[in-house]
Structures are given as C-alpha cells and as structure tokens.
PDB file of C-alpha atoms in Angstrom:
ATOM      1  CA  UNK A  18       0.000   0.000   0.000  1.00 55.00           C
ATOM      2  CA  UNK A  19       1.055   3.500  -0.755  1.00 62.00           C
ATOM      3  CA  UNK A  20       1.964   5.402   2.159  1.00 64.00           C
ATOM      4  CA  UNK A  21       1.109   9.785   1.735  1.00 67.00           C
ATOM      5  CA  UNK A  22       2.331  10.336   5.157  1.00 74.00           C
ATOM      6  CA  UNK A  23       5.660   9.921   6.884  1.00 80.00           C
ATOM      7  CA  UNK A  24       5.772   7.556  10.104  1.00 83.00           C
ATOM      8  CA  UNK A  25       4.756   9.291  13.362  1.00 85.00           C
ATOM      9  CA  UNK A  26       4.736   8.284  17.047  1.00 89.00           C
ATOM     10  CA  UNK A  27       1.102   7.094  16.355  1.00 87.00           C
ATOM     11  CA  UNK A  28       1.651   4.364  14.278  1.00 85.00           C
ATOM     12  CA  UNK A  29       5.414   3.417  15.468  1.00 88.00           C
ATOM     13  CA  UNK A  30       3.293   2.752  18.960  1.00 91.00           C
ATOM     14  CA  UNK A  31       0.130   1.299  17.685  1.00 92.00           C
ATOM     15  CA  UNK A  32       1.295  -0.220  14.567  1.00 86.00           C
ATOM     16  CA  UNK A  33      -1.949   1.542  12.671  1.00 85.00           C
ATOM     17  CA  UNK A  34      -0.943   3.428   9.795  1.00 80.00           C
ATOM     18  CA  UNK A  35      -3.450   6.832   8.961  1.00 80.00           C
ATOM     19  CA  UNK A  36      -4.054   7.982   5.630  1.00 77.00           C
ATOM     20  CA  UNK A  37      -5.655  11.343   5.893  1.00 81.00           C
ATOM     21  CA  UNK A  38      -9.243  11.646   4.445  1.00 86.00           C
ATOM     22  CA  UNK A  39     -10.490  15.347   3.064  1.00 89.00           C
ATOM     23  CA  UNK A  40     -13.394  16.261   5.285  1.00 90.00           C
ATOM     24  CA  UNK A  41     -15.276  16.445   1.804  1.00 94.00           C
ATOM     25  CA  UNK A  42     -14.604  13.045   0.891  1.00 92.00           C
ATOM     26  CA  UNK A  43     -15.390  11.629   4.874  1.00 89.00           C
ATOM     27  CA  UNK A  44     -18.687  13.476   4.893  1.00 92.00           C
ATOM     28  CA  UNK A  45     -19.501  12.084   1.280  1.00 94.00           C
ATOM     29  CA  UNK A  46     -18.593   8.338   2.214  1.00 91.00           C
ATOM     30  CA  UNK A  47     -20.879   8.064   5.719  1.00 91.00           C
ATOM     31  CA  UNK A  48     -23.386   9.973   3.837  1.00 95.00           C
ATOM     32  CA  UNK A  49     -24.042   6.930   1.514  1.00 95.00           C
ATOM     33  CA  UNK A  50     -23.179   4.368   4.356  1.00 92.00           C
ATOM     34  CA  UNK A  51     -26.525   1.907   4.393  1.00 87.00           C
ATOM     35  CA  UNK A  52     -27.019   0.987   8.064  1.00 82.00           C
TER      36      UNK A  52
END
C-alpha cells in the first residue's frame, strides 16, 4: 500500500498506519453508508 504520510509516534506505537481523508470526501462516504 502507498503510504502519503511519513511515520509518526502514532503508528510506530500502535502499529496503525493513517491515511488522511479530506473532510469532503469523509462526509460524502458516511453519507451513503446503508445501516
């Protein structure tokens, strides 16, 4: 997987990785979530 974000404490600790998500493109994606 491409990584668009250098290692930070975060995911040297957790061993998570976060790929930041546009607000725009969050809001669009739960917006269409069926539940």
């Amino acid at each position: 997987l491409p990584k668009l974000t250098k290692i930070a404490g975060f995911e040297w600790g957790s061993g998570f990785y976060i790929n930041p998500t546009p607000p725009e493109e969050a809001a669009k994606y739960l917006r269409e979530a069926k539940i």
